[in-house]
Amino acid sequence: MKRHGALPRGIRGGSIAALAATLLFAAGCGGGGSDGGGSTDQSLKVSSLGYCSEIPLWWAKDKGLFADHGLDVELVEAGGGGSTTIAAAVGGSVDVAFTAPGEVIQAIQGGTPLTWIATAYGFPTDEKAATSGAMVKEDSDVERFSDLEGKTVALTAVGGVSEATVAGAIRADGGDPSSVKWVALPGGQLLQAVLSGKVDVAQTPLPVESMEGLRNIGSPHTLVTGGVSMPFAGYAQTTDFYESHQEQSEAFFDALTEAGEQLNDPANAEEMYDVMSSHCGQTVEALKQTPMNPIMADVNMPGLEKYVDILVEGSVVQEDTLPDLTVMVAPFAQSGS
């Protein structure tokens, strides 16, 4: 399904309305993320949530790649999630928000123009490199995602991207997710809920501390890709800021592209884990046991189209007000079109 439609025409849905209210408040408190056209300013304030998967950003900073591309990048620690960082960009406290495509689309649908300038990492397309799993009891009759029809599925949050992804995996496996009961639980309670029989399956990051009594039926994130590269998280700016700082935005993308090339070189693996450990607080040993999402800076546009289809089917974003993705994504960041 092509997503090159009309520009946003209004707000649809409670989650979009709530995000829009946050963004309107932020806009009233700041400068809208633009300094009025100071295109010669080489400084960029970039939000970071402290995730270990933000390694391209840290590598580019620590290895001087941003400086090599003429940028003075300041990393700004942020709490909350992608909608919080978007609000910070709208309010002017950061220039670049670390966020996800769905949250960018929600903001645009709420009336806040944003531009995606670089991807940080994508969905894993290989089950062997899966970063998430769907855990059932060892003796469960659930063998695959299509078996989840009529079952109770636990997530850390319902009604969002995680639910849409699991529902997409059920559809991709030939099932119908409409009869699934979705339950939100704290992350620390997910596996115990499966073992106790409170829920039939729990979607959780990999690896888990113990697989005793549990079985993984597969990764919903991997299944929904169908082998197509899809962006998972990355960086966006207010469109006003982007339009007055396009040279800096492209330099940011180029630096992350170079970082990705170096990080994907096995010769740099040990140093990569050292840099990750120094920023996200995990030990090198733990990081080596943790699957990594594929690192990329560009946006595979067919993959983004596929991802948006999943979000629409899961009612995370509204189809009738979808932005033109070829406008939402900066031209230099687009690939595969």
CSV table of C-alpha atoms in Angstrom, one decimal:
chain,number,residue,atom,x,y,z
A,1,MET,CA,0.0,0.0,0.0
A,2,LYS,CA,1.6,3.3,-1.1
A,3,ARG,CA,2.0,6.0,1.5
A,4,HIS,CA,2.6,9.1,-0.7
A,5,GLY,CA,-0.7,10.7,0.0
A,6,ALA,CA,-2.1,14.0,1.0
A,7,LEU,CA,-0.6,16.2,3.8
A,8,PRO,CA,-2.1,16.0,7.2
A,9,ARG,CA,-5.6,17.4,7.5
A,10,GLY,CA,-6.3,17.1,11.2
A,11,ILE,CA,-6.2,15.1,14.4
A,12,ARG,CA,-7.7,11.6,14.6
A,13,GLY,CA,-7.6,9.3,17.6
A,14,GLY,CA,-6.9,9.8,21.3
A,15,SER,CA,-3.2,9.0,21.2
A,16,ILE,CA,-2.6,11.5,18.5
A,17,ALA,CA,-4.7,14.2,20.3
A,18,ALA,CA,-2.7,13.6,23.5
A,19,LEU,CA,0.6,13.9,21.6
A,20,ALA,CA,-0.6,17.0,19.8
A,21,ALA,CA,-1.5,18.7,23.1
A,22,THR,CA,2.0,18.0,24.4
A,23,LEU,CA,3.5,19.4,21.3
A,24,LEU,CA,1.4,22.5,21.3
A,25,PHE,CA,2.4,23.2,24.9
A,26,ALA,CA,6.1,22.7,23.9
A,27,ALA,CA,5.7,25.1,21.0
A,28,GLY,CA,4.3,27.7,23.3
A,29,CYS,CA,7.3,27.4,25.6
A,30,GLY,CA,10.1,27.5,23.1
A,31,GLY,CA,11.3,28.7,19.8
A,32,GLY,CA,9.9,25.9,17.6
A,33,GLY,CA,13.4,24.3,17.2
A,34,SER,CA,14.6,26.9,14.8
A,35,ASP,CA,17.0,29.8,15.3
A,36,GLY,CA,15.6,31.8,12.5
A,37,GLY,CA,17.8,30.6,9.7
A,38,GLY,CA,21.2,30.5,11.2
A,39,SER,CA,22.4,28.0,8.6
A,40,THR,CA,26.1,28.7,9.3
A,41,ASP,CA,25.8,27.4,12.9
A,42,GLN,CA,27.5,24.0,13.0
A,43,SER,CA,26.3,23.1,16.5
A,44,LEU,CA,23.5,20.5,17.0
A,45,LYS,CA,21.9,19.4,20.2
A,46,VAL,CA,20.8,15.8,19.9
A,47,SER,CA,18.6,13.9,22.3
A,48,SER,CA,19.6,10.5,23.7
A,49,LEU,CA,17.5,8.1,25.7
A,50,GLY,CA,20.5,6.1,26.8
A,51,TYR,CA,19.6,2.9,24.9
A,52,CYS,CA,22.6,0.7,24.2
A,53,SER,CA,21.3,0.5,20.6
A,54,GLU,CA,22.2,4.2,20.2
A,55,ILE,CA,25.7,3.1,19.5
A,56,PRO,CA,26.0,4.9,16.0
A,57,LEU,CA,25.5,8.3,17.8
A,58,TRP,CA,28.0,7.6,20.5
A,59,TRP,CA,30.5,6.2,18.0
A,60,ALA,CA,30.3,9.2,15.7
A,61,LYS,CA,30.7,11.5,18.7
A,62,ASP,CA,33.6,9.6,20.4
A,63,LYS,CA,35.5,8.9,17.2
A,64,GLY,CA,35.3,12.5,15.9
A,65,LEU,CA,33.1,11.7,12.9
A,66,PHE,CA,30.8,14.5,13.6
A,67,ALA,CA,33.8,16.9,13.9
A,68,ASP,CA,35.2,15.5,10.7
A,69,HIS,CA,31.9,16.5,9.0
A,70,GLY,CA,32.1,20.0,10.5
A,71,LEU,CA,29.6,19.5,13.3
A,72,ASP,CA,29.8,20.3,17.0
A,73,VAL,CA,27.3,17.8,18.4
A,74,GLU,CA,26.1,18.0,22.0
A,75,LEU,CA,24.3,15.0,23.4
A,76,VAL,CA,21.3,15.8,25.6
A,77,GLU,CA,20.0,13.1,27.9
A,78,ALA,CA,16.2,12.7,27.8
A,79,GLY,CA,13.7,10.9,29.8
A,80,GLY,CA,10.5,9.3,28.6
A,81,GLY,CA,10.3,8.1,25.0
A,82,GLY,CA,10.2,9.4,21.4
A,83,SER,CA,7.2,11.7,21.9
A,84,THR,CA,9.1,13.4,24.8
A,85,THR,CA,12.1,14.0,22.5
A,86,ILE,CA,9.9,15.4,19.8
A,87,ALA,CA,8.3,17.8,22.3
A,88,ALA,CA,11.9,18.9,23.2
A,89,ALA,CA,12.6,19.6,19.6
A,90,VAL,CA,9.4,21.6,19.1
A,91,GLY,CA,10.2,23.5,22.3
A,92,GLY,CA,13.7,24.3,21.1
A,93,SER,CA,15.7,22.5,23.8
A,94,VAL,CA,17.2,20.1,21.3
A,95,ASP,CA,17.7,20.3,17.5
A,96,VAL,CA,17.5,16.6,16.8
A,97,ALA,CA,15.0,14.2,18.4
A,98,PHE,CA,15.8,10.5,18.8
A,99,THR,CA,12.4,8.8,18.1
A,100,ALA,CA,10.5,6.3,16.0
A,101,PRO,CA,8.7,6.6,12.7
A,102,GLY,CA,5.3,6.0,14.2
A,103,GLU,CA,5.7,8.8,16.7
A,104,VAL,CA,6.9,11.2,14.0
A,105,ILE,CA,3.8,10.3,11.9
A,106,GLN,CA,1.5,10.8,14.9
A,107,ALA,CA,3.0,14.3,15.5
A,108,ILE,CA,2.6,15.2,11.9
A,109,GLN,CA,-1.0,14.1,12.0
A,110,GLY,CA,-1.4,16.3,15.0
A,111,GLY,CA,-0.3,19.3,13.0
A,112,THR,CA,3.5,19.4,13.8
A,113,PRO,CA,5.6,19.3,10.7
A,114,LEU,CA,8.7,17.1,11.2
A,115,THR,CA,11.4,15.7,8.9
A,116,TRP,CA,13.2,12.4,9.4
A,117,ILE,CA,16.9,12.9,8.7
A,118,ALA,CA,18.6,9.6,9.7
A,119,THR,CA,17.9,6.1,10.9
A,120,ALA,CA,19.8,4.7,13.9
A,121,TYR,CA,18.8,1.0,13.5
A,122,GLY,CA,16.3,-1.2,11.9
A,123,PHE,CA,14.1,-4.2,12.5
A,124,PRO,CA,16.1,-7.5,12.4
A,125,THR,CA,15.3,-9.5,9.3
A,126,ASP,CA,17.0,-12.7,10.4
A,127,GLU,CA,15.5,-14.9,13.2
A,128,LYS,CA,19.0,-15.8,14.3
A,129,ALA,CA,19.7,-12.1,15.1
A,130,ALA,CA,16.3,-11.5,16.7
A,131,THR,CA,16.2,-8.9,19.5
A,132,SER,CA,12.7,-9.9,20.8
A,133,GLY,CA,10.8,-13.0,21.4
A,134,ALA,CA,7.3,-14.4,22.2
A,135,MET,CA,7.5,-16.6,25.2
A,136,VAL,CA,5.0,-19.4,26.0
A,137,LYS,CA,5.0,-22.2,28.6
A,138,GLU,CA,7.1,-25.1,27.5
A,139,ASP,CA,4.0,-27.4,27.3
A,140,SER,CA,1.8,-24.8,25.6
A,141,ASP,CA,-0.2,-25.8,22.5
A,142,VAL,CA,0.9,-22.5,20.9
A,143,GLU,CA,3.5,-23.4,18.3
A,144,ARG,CA,3.4,-20.3,16.0
A,145,PHE,CA,1.9,-16.8,15.8
A,146,SER,CA,-1.2,-17.9,14.0
A,147,ASP,CA,-2.0,-20.1,17.1
A,148,LEU,CA,-2.4,-16.9,19.2
A,149,GLU,CA,-6.0,-16.4,17.9
A,150,GLY,CA,-8.2,-16.3,21.0
A,151,LYS,CA,-5.2,-16.2,23.4
A,152,THR,CA,-4.1,-13.7,26.0
A,153,VAL,CA,-0.9,-11.8,25.0
A,154,ALA,CA,1.1,-9.7,27.5
A,155,LEU,CA,3.0,-6.6,26.5
A,156,THR,CA,4.5,-3.7,28.5
A,157,ALA,CA,1.9,-1.4,26.8
A,158,VAL,CA,-1.2,-2.0,24.7
A,159,GLY,CA,-2.6,0.0,21.8
A,160,GLY,CA,0.8,1.0,20.5
A,161,VAL,CA,3.6,-0.2,18.3
A,162,SER,CA,4.3,-3.4,20.2
A,163,GLU,CA,0.7,-4.5,19.9
A,164,ALA,CA,0.6,-3.6,16.3
A,165,THR,CA,3.8,-5.6,15.7
A,166,VAL,CA,2.5,-8.8,17.3
A,167,ALA,CA,-0.8,-8.4,15.6
A,168,GLY,CA,1.1,-8.0,12.3
A,169,ALA,CA,3.1,-11.1,13.0
A,170,ILE,CA,-0.2,-13.0,13.6
A,171,ARG,CA,-1.5,-11.8,10.2
A,172,ALA,CA,1.8,-12.5,8.5
A,173,ASP,CA,1.5,-16.1,9.8
A,174,GLY,CA,-2.0,-16.5,8.4
A,175,GLY,CA,-4.0,-15.7,11.6
A,176,ASP,CA,-6.5,-13.2,12.7
A,177,PRO,CA,-5.5,-11.0,15.7
A,178,SER,CA,-9.1,-9.6,16.3
A,179,SER,CA,-9.8,-12.3,18.9
A,180,VAL,CA,-6.6,-11.7,20.9
A,181,LYS,CA,-6.9,-10.3,24.4
A,182,TRP,CA,-4.1,-7.8,25.0
A,183,VAL,CA,-2.8,-7.3,28.6
A,184,ALA,CA,-0.3,-4.6,29.8
A,185,LEU,CA,2.1,-5.7,32.5
A,186,PRO,CA,5.4,-4.3,33.9
A,187,GLY,CA,8.4,-5.8,32.1
A,188,GLY,CA,9.5,-7.6,35.2
A,189,GLN,CA,6.2,-9.5,35.5
A,190,LEU,CA,5.9,-10.7,31.9
A,191,LEU,CA,7.6,-14.1,32.2
A,192,GLN,CA,6.1,-14.9,35.5
A,193,ALA,CA,2.7,-14.2,34.1
A,194,VAL,CA,3.3,-16.9,31.4
A,195,LEU,CA,4.7,-19.4,33.9
A,196,SER,CA,1.7,-18.9,36.2
A,197,GLY,CA,-0.8,-19.3,33.4
A,198,LYS,CA,-2.1,-15.7,33.8
A,199,VAL,CA,-1.4,-15.1,30.1
A,200,ASP,CA,-0.6,-17.4,27.2
A,201,VAL,CA,2.3,-15.5,25.7
A,202,ALA,CA,4.5,-12.5,26.5
A,203,GLN,CA,6.5,-10.4,24.1
A,204,THR,CA,9.9,-9.6,25.6
A,205,PRO,CA,13.4,-8.5,24.7
A,206,LEU,CA,16.0,-11.1,24.2
A,207,PRO,CA,17.9,-12.6,25.8
A,208,VAL,CA,15.8,-13.5,28.9
A,209,GLU,CA,17.5,-14.3,32.2
A,210,SER,CA,16.2,-17.9,32.3
A,211,MET,CA,14.3,-20.0,29.8
A,212,GLU,CA,13.4,-22.7,32.4
A,213,GLY,CA,9.8,-23.7,31.8
A,214,LEU,CA,9.6,-21.4,28.7
A,215,ARG,CA,9.7,-21.7,25.0
A,216,ASN,CA,10.2,-19.0,22.3
A,217,ILE,CA,7.9,-19.3,19.3
A,218,GLY,CA,9.8,-16.6,17.4
A,219,SER,CA,10.3,-12.9,17.0
A,220,PRO,CA,7.3,-10.8,16.0
A,221,HIS,CA,9.6,-8.0,14.8
A,222,THR,CA,11.5,-10.4,12.4
A,223,LEU,CA,8.3,-12.1,11.1
A,224,VAL,CA,6.6,-8.8,10.2
A,225,THR,CA,9.5,-7.7,8.0
A,226,GLY,CA,9.2,-10.5,5.5
A,227,GLY,CA,12.9,-10.0,4.9
A,228,VAL,CA,12.5,-6.3,4.1
A,229,SER,CA,14.7,-3.8,5.9
A,230,MET,CA,12.5,-1.5,8.0
A,231,PRO,CA,13.5,1.5,10.2
A,232,PHE,CA,13.0,1.0,13.9
A,233,ALA,CA,14.3,4.2,15.4
A,234,GLY,CA,16.2,7.3,14.3
A,235,TYR,CA,16.4,11.0,14.2
A,236,ALA,CA,13.9,13.8,13.3
A,237,GLN,CA,13.8,17.6,13.3
A,238,THR,CA,11.1,20.2,13.1
A,239,THR,CA,10.7,20.9,9.4
A,240,ASP,CA,11.4,24.6,10.1
A,241,PHE,CA,14.8,23.7,11.6
A,242,TYR,CA,15.6,21.2,8.9
A,243,GLU,CA,14.8,23.7,6.1
A,244,SER,CA,17.1,26.3,7.6
A,245,HIS,CA,19.9,23.8,8.4
A,246,GLN,CA,19.9,21.3,5.5
A,247,GLU,CA,23.6,21.3,5.2
A,248,GLN,CA,24.1,20.4,8.9
A,249,SER,CA,21.3,17.8,8.7
A,250,GLU,CA,23.0,16.1,5.8
A,251,ALA,CA,26.3,16.2,7.5
A,252,PHE,CA,24.7,14.5,10.5
A,253,PHE,CA,23.4,11.8,8.2
A,254,ASP,CA,26.8,11.4,6.5
A,255,ALA,CA,28.5,11.0,9.9
A,256,LEU,CA,26.1,8.3,11.0
A,257,THR,CA,26.5,6.6,7.7
A,258,GLU,CA,30.3,6.5,8.3
A,259,ALA,CA,29.7,5.3,11.8
A,260,GLY,CA,27.5,2.5,10.6
A,261,GLU,CA,30.1,1.4,8.1
A,262,GLN,CA,32.7,1.2,10.8
A,263,LEU,CA,30.4,-0.5,13.3
A,264,ASN,CA,29.5,-3.2,10.8
A,265,ASP,CA,33.2,-4.0,10.3
A,266,PRO,CA,33.9,-7.1,12.5
A,267,ALA,CA,37.4,-5.6,13.2
A,268,ASN,CA,35.8,-2.9,15.3
A,269,ALA,CA,33.6,-5.2,17.4
A,270,GLU,CA,35.6,-5.1,20.6
A,271,GLU,CA,35.9,-1.4,20.5
A,272,MET,CA,32.2,-1.1,19.7
A,273,TYR,CA,31.3,-3.0,22.9
A,274,ASP,CA,33.6,-0.8,24.9
A,275,VAL,CA,32.0,2.4,23.6
A,276,MET,CA,28.5,1.0,24.2
A,277,SER,CA,29.4,-0.1,27.8
A,278,SER,CA,30.7,3.4,28.6
A,279,HIS,CA,27.5,5.1,27.6
A,280,CYS,CA,24.6,2.7,28.5
A,281,GLY,CA,25.9,1.1,31.7
A,282,GLN,CA,25.9,-2.5,30.6
A,283,THR,CA,29.0,-4.7,30.9
A,284,VAL,CA,30.8,-5.7,27.8
A,285,GLU,CA,30.1,-9.4,28.6
A,286,ALA,CA,26.4,-8.7,28.9
A,287,LEU,CA,26.4,-6.7,25.6
A,288,LYS,CA,28.1,-9.5,23.8
A,289,GLN,CA,25.3,-11.8,24.8
A,290,THR,CA,22.6,-9.4,23.6
A,291,PRO,CA,21.4,-9.4,20.0
A,292,MET,CA,21.8,-6.1,18.2
A,293,ASN,CA,19.4,-4.5,15.7
A,294,PRO,CA,20.9,-3.9,12.3
A,295,ILE,CA,22.7,-0.6,12.1
A,296,MET,CA,21.8,1.8,9.2
A,297,ALA,CA,21.5,5.5,8.6
A,298,ASP,CA,19.4,5.4,5.4
A,299,VAL,CA,15.7,4.7,5.1
A,300,ASN,CA,14.7,1.9,2.8
A,301,MET,CA,11.5,3.5,1.5
A,302,PRO,CA,9.7,0.2,0.6
A,303,GLY,CA,10.4,-1.0,4.2
A,304,LEU,CA,9.0,2.2,5.6
A,305,GLU,CA,5.9,1.8,3.5
A,306,LYS,CA,5.5,-1.8,5.0
A,307,TYR,CA,6.1,-0.5,8.5
A,308,VAL,CA,3.4,2.2,8.1
A,309,ASP,CA,1.0,-0.5,6.8
A,310,ILE,CA,1.5,-2.4,10.1
A,311,LEU,CA,0.9,0.8,12.1
A,312,VAL,CA,-2.3,1.5,10.2
A,313,GLU,CA,-3.6,-2.0,10.6
A,314,GLY,CA,-2.9,-1.7,14.3
A,315,SER,CA,-4.7,1.7,14.5
A,316,VAL,CA,-1.5,3.4,15.8
A,317,VAL,CA,-1.7,6.0,13.0
A,318,GLN,CA,-4.7,7.1,10.9
A,319,GLU,CA,-4.7,6.2,7.2
A,320,ASP,CA,-6.8,9.1,6.0
A,321,THR,CA,-4.2,11.7,7.3
A,322,LEU,CA,-0.9,10.0,6.5
A,323,PRO,CA,1.9,12.3,5.3
A,324,ASP,CA,3.7,11.9,2.1
A,325,LEU,CA,6.6,9.7,3.2
A,326,THR,CA,8.8,11.1,0.4
A,327,VAL,CA,8.4,14.5,1.9
A,328,MET,CA,8.6,13.3,5.6
A,329,VAL,CA,12.0,11.7,4.9
A,330,ALA,CA,14.9,14.0,3.8
A,331,PRO,CA,15.9,13.2,0.2
A,332,PHE,CA,19.5,12.4,1.2
A,333,ALA,CA,18.3,9.7,3.6
A,334,GLN,CA,16.0,7.9,1.2
A,335,SER,CA,17.1,4.6,-0.4
A,336,GLY,CA,15.4,1.7,-2.3
A,337,SER,CA,12.8,3.9,-3.9
